[in-house]
Amino acid sequence: MARGGGARTGACAGTRSATDRAARAGAVLDGVVLFDDVTVGPGAIVKRAIIDKNVRIPAGARVGVDLEEDRKRFAVTDSGIVAVRKNQSFD
């Protein structure tokens, strides 16, 4: 995995990605681990999260921003890290 290697023109801070083109323009990734075949849509914000394989985070989505909302869809650790499971849908 290449440190910080996930965005075309988005912002990546402390992010590890298994792919070179994970994040689209305008996406913000902060303290994120992205596994294979993950895409992050334009304008999405992902913070303090582990995103497993085969996940498509849509444009404008928020992960790790509102932990109460995240708990409704994902696993969230006591320390506030969001885990998005393999093949997770955002529908």
Tab-separated table of C-alpha atoms in Angstrom:
chain	number	residue	atom	x	y	z
A	1	MET	CA	0.000	0.000	0.000
A	2	ALA	CA	1.204	3.451	-0.824
A	3	ARG	CA	0.946	6.054	1.886
A	4	GLY	CA	-1.344	8.888	0.868
A	5	GLY	CA	-1.713	7.498	-2.627
A	6	GLY	CA	-5.432	7.576	-3.116
A	7	ALA	CA	-6.594	10.853	-4.550
A	8	ARG	CA	-6.439	12.478	-7.932
A	9	THR	CA	-7.110	15.985	-6.689
A	10	GLY	CA	-8.770	15.320	-3.344
A	11	ALA	CA	-7.086	15.789	0.015
A	12	CYS	CA	-5.491	12.798	1.774
A	13	ALA	CA	-4.008	13.091	5.245
A	14	GLY	CA	-2.633	9.994	6.984
A	15	THR	CA	-4.391	7.750	4.488
A	16	ARG	CA	-3.268	4.354	3.189
A	17	SER	CA	-4.629	3.016	-0.059
A	18	ALA	CA	-4.179	-0.246	-1.905
A	19	THR	CA	-5.121	1.448	-5.158
A	20	ASP	CA	-3.800	4.459	-7.048
A	21	ARG	CA	-7.135	5.989	-7.977
A	22	ALA	CA	-9.402	5.477	-5.017
A	23	ALA	CA	-10.681	9.018	-4.497
A	24	ARG	CA	-12.249	11.345	-7.021
A	25	ALA	CA	-11.778	15.091	-7.287
A	26	GLY	CA	-12.879	16.978	-4.215
A	27	ALA	CA	-13.003	13.947	-1.915
A	28	VAL	CA	-11.437	14.384	1.522
A	29	LEU	CA	-9.763	11.402	3.232
A	30	ASP	CA	-8.278	11.795	6.707
A	31	GLY	CA	-6.823	8.875	8.682
A	32	VAL	CA	-8.371	6.289	6.365
A	33	VAL	CA	-7.343	2.797	5.255
A	34	LEU	CA	-8.737	1.796	1.847
A	35	PHE	CA	-8.580	-1.803	0.688
A	36	ASP	CA	-8.650	-3.004	-2.938
A	37	ASP	CA	-11.404	-1.920	-5.298
A	38	VAL	CA	-12.680	1.001	-3.231
A	39	THR	CA	-13.798	4.231	-4.834
A	40	VAL	CA	-14.686	7.461	-3.099
A	41	GLY	CA	-16.959	9.798	-5.022
A	42	PRO	CA	-16.438	13.508	-5.580
A	43	GLY	CA	-17.092	15.670	-2.547
A	44	ALA	CA	-17.225	12.720	-0.137
A	45	ILE	CA	-15.628	13.128	3.288
A	46	VAL	CA	-14.174	10.060	5.012
A	47	LYS	CA	-12.445	10.390	8.393
A	48	ARG	CA	-10.936	7.817	10.764
A	49	ALA	CA	-12.272	4.825	8.865
A	50	ILE	CA	-11.293	1.427	7.527
A	51	ILE	CA	-12.986	0.683	4.211
A	52	ASP	CA	-12.884	-2.981	3.199
A	53	LYS	CA	-12.861	-4.335	-0.384
A	54	ASN	CA	-15.437	-3.637	-3.095
A	55	VAL	CA	-17.015	-0.533	-1.570
A	56	ARG	CA	-18.305	2.433	-3.574
A	57	ILE	CA	-18.679	5.548	-1.447
A	58	PRO	CA	-20.976	7.846	-3.421
A	59	ALA	CA	-20.486	11.511	-4.203
A	60	GLY	CA	-21.110	13.738	-1.200
A	61	ALA	CA	-21.250	10.869	1.310
A	62	ARG	CA	-20.009	11.380	4.879
A	63	VAL	CA	-18.255	8.626	6.839
A	64	GLY	CA	-16.654	9.312	10.213
A	65	VAL	CA	-18.167	12.778	10.436
A	66	ASP	CA	-21.319	11.958	12.471
A	67	LEU	CA	-20.630	8.828	14.525
A	68	GLU	CA	-24.249	8.478	15.693
A	69	GLU	CA	-25.386	8.255	12.080
A	70	ASP	CA	-22.495	5.932	11.245
A	71	ARG	CA	-23.525	3.520	14.014
A	72	LYS	CA	-26.824	2.963	12.172
A	73	ARG	CA	-24.993	1.544	9.128
A	74	PHE	CA	-21.466	0.553	10.131
A	75	ALA	CA	-19.433	-0.763	13.043
A	76	VAL	CA	-17.874	2.021	15.116
A	77	THR	CA	-15.208	1.325	17.731
A	78	ASP	CA	-15.217	2.896	21.193
A	79	SER	CA	-12.406	5.170	20.004
A	80	GLY	CA	-14.485	6.395	17.045
A	81	ILE	CA	-13.025	4.442	14.119
A	82	VAL	CA	-15.629	3.511	11.529
A	83	ALA	CA	-15.395	0.088	9.862
A	84	VAL	CA	-17.162	-0.324	6.526
A	85	ARG	CA	-17.437	-4.016	5.694
A	86	LYS	CA	-16.653	-5.661	2.373
A	87	ASN	CA	-19.290	-5.058	-0.330
A	88	GLN	CA	-21.152	-2.567	1.928
A	89	SER	CA	-23.913	-0.715	0.103
A	90	PHE	CA	-24.663	2.959	0.613
A	91	ASP	CA	-28.244	2.721	-0.710
